[in-house]
């Protein structure tokens, strides 16, 4: 069975600093995708970044990048130049195979402080 | 607006009443998912459809819960004889299932249920 673990329930960072959120996963599948979703307070869940397991290159989206370590089954999210609008719950999720339902971590609550 | 739409956004009801939520997915998406989320927790999978077929239901989905997607477009989630423990945010998401699909889900804003 797939599992996704986020070991940091809460984190905080100063505005303009860099923060890394951790995620580990377990799957026996060879073809899968990994995602980071962001859910701001009282707002909808949106995709931050995704990584295809067969791609060695780490995905990057503007200030957001991942460190994907396939052998270690680790998928951390780095947020550079943190902004107040980055304050949100961040969920790591894994999807194995052909569009199966996502398996979610419990989330990390990130607070960006001015 | 071509995003996922959910309504009502907020429903307050008395225990024992029935409630129904509606979700309109992104039009070209053939998969539709229902999740439940309580404060500070991640989404809990409830059920999903591919077109009009309900392919999987969570064990969490008691017989008081029923979901339909009659024409493969919008979906409804009905909760009968509501209980206070049903108070949560009900999230709908859609995706495009294909061999090259990434499995990315697009979420609606959710329907918040408060059972008094």
mmCIF file of C-alpha atoms in Angstrom, chain B residues 19-108:
data_model
loop_
_atom_site.group_PDB
_atom_site.id
_atom_site.type_symbol
_atom_site.label_atom_id
_atom_site.label_comp_id
_atom_site.label_asym_id
_atom_site.label_seq_id
_atom_site.Cartn_x
_atom_site.Cartn_y
_atom_site.Cartn_z
ATOM 1 C CA UNK B 19 -28.336 17.534 2.828
ATOM 2 C CA UNK B 20 -27.184 17.447 -0.770
ATOM 3 C CA UNK B 21 -24.098 19.000 -2.309
ATOM 4 C CA UNK B 22 -23.491 19.527 -5.978
ATOM 5 C CA UNK B 23 -20.230 19.574 -7.911
ATOM 6 C CA UNK B 24 -19.704 20.713 -11.489
ATOM 7 C CA UNK B 25 -16.290 19.545 -12.690
ATOM 8 C CA UNK B 26 -14.135 20.989 -15.430
ATOM 9 C CA UNK B 27 -16.060 20.108 -18.545
ATOM 10 C CA UNK B 28 -13.533 17.901 -20.295
ATOM 11 C CA UNK B 29 -12.602 15.981 -17.139
ATOM 12 C CA UNK B 30 -13.950 12.456 -16.961
ATOM 13 C CA UNK B 31 -12.976 11.716 -13.371
ATOM 14 C CA UNK B 32 -14.656 13.268 -10.370
ATOM 15 C CA UNK B 33 -13.682 12.790 -6.740
ATOM 16 C CA UNK B 34 -15.305 13.567 -3.411
ATOM 17 C CA UNK B 35 -13.171 14.149 -0.329
ATOM 18 C CA UNK B 36 -13.958 15.126 3.222
ATOM 19 C CA UNK B 37 -11.679 17.387 5.193
ATOM 20 C CA UNK B 38 -11.814 18.372 8.843
ATOM 21 C CA UNK B 39 -9.920 21.277 10.340
ATOM 22 C CA UNK B 40 -6.168 20.799 10.294
ATOM 23 C CA UNK B 41 -6.342 17.463 8.514
ATOM 24 C CA UNK B 42 -5.643 16.307 4.999
ATOM 25 C CA UNK B 43 -8.387 15.317 2.574
ATOM 26 C CA UNK B 44 -10.041 11.944 3.239
ATOM 27 C CA UNK B 45 -11.054 10.097 0.111
ATOM 28 C CA UNK B 46 -14.764 9.279 -0.074
ATOM 29 C CA UNK B 47 -15.499 8.141 -3.604
ATOM 30 C CA UNK B 48 -14.734 8.716 -7.252
ATOM 31 C CA UNK B 49 -16.383 8.384 -10.631
ATOM 32 C CA UNK B 50 -15.083 7.805 -14.095
ATOM 33 C CA UNK B 51 -17.752 9.212 -16.339
ATOM 34 C CA UNK B 52 -21.006 8.006 -14.758
ATOM 35 C CA UNK B 53 -19.554 4.894 -13.134
ATOM 36 C CA UNK B 54 -18.743 4.989 -9.446
ATOM 37 C CA UNK B 55 -15.487 3.063 -9.368
ATOM 38 C CA UNK B 56 -14.552 3.152 -5.718
ATOM 39 C CA UNK B 57 -16.087 3.993 -2.374
ATOM 40 C CA UNK B 58 -14.196 4.419 0.841
ATOM 41 C CA UNK B 59 -15.062 2.315 3.858
ATOM 42 C CA UNK B 60 -15.596 5.697 5.533
ATOM 43 C CA UNK B 61 -18.668 6.182 3.374
ATOM 44 C CA UNK B 62 -21.481 4.828 5.484
ATOM 45 C CA UNK B 63 -24.826 3.906 4.002
ATOM 46 C CA UNK B 64 -26.084 7.370 4.944
ATOM 47 C CA UNK B 65 -23.866 8.766 2.199
ATOM 48 C CA UNK B 66 -24.679 8.387 -1.463
ATOM 49 C CA UNK B 67 -23.104 9.951 -4.505
ATOM 50 C CA UNK B 68 -24.262 10.034 -8.085
ATOM 51 C CA UNK B 69 -23.020 11.277 -11.398
ATOM 52 C CA UNK B 70 -25.958 10.413 -13.620
ATOM 53 C CA UNK B 71 -24.799 11.774 -16.954
ATOM 54 C CA UNK B 72 -21.090 11.784 -16.381
ATOM 55 C CA UNK B 73 -21.043 15.515 -15.857
ATOM 56 C CA UNK B 74 -22.086 17.047 -12.521
ATOM 57 C CA UNK B 75 -22.235 14.986 -9.343
ATOM 58 C CA UNK B 76 -24.263 15.099 -6.159
ATOM 59 C CA UNK B 77 -23.315 13.928 -2.695
ATOM 60 C CA UNK B 78 -26.236 13.322 -0.355
ATOM 61 C CA UNK B 79 -25.966 12.761 3.361
ATOM 62 C CA UNK B 80 -29.055 11.370 5.012
ATOM 63 C CA UNK B 81 -29.917 11.697 8.703
ATOM 64 C CA UNK B 82 -26.961 13.963 9.362
ATOM 65 C CA UNK B 83 -24.959 13.600 12.545
ATOM 66 C CA UNK B 84 -22.724 16.131 14.250
ATOM 67 C CA UNK B 85 -19.712 14.069 13.204
ATOM 68 C CA UNK B 86 -20.567 14.800 9.589
ATOM 69 C CA UNK B 87 -19.567 18.437 10.095
ATOM 70 C CA UNK B 88 -16.656 18.978 7.719
ATOM 71 C CA UNK B 89 -15.615 20.517 4.448
ATOM 72 C CA UNK B 90 -16.657 18.395 1.478
ATOM 73 C CA UNK B 91 -14.270 18.835 -1.410
ATOM 74 C CA UNK B 92 -14.867 17.933 -5.007
ATOM 75 C CA UNK B 93 -12.065 17.527 -7.510
ATOM 76 C CA UNK B 94 -11.841 16.504 -11.123
ATOM 77 C CA UNK B 95 -9.147 15.155 -13.388
ATOM 78 C CA UNK B 96 -8.594 13.850 -16.854
ATOM 79 C CA UNK B 97 -7.927 10.133 -16.880
ATOM 80 C CA UNK B 98 -5.703 9.064 -19.703
ATOM 81 C CA UNK B 99 -2.653 6.938 -20.264
ATOM 82 C CA UNK B 100 -0.466 9.999 -20.245
ATOM 83 C CA UNK B 101 -2.356 11.748 -17.484
ATOM 84 C CA UNK B 102 -0.480 13.003 -14.471
ATOM 85 C CA UNK B 103 -3.320 12.448 -12.038
ATOM 86 C CA UNK B 104 -3.392 16.112 -11.156
ATOM 87 C CA UNK B 105 -6.593 17.021 -9.372
ATOM 88 C CA UNK B 106 -8.335 20.345 -9.741
ATOM 89 C CA UNK B 107 -10.314 21.241 -6.661
ATOM 90 C CA UNK B 108 -13.417 23.255 -6.056
#
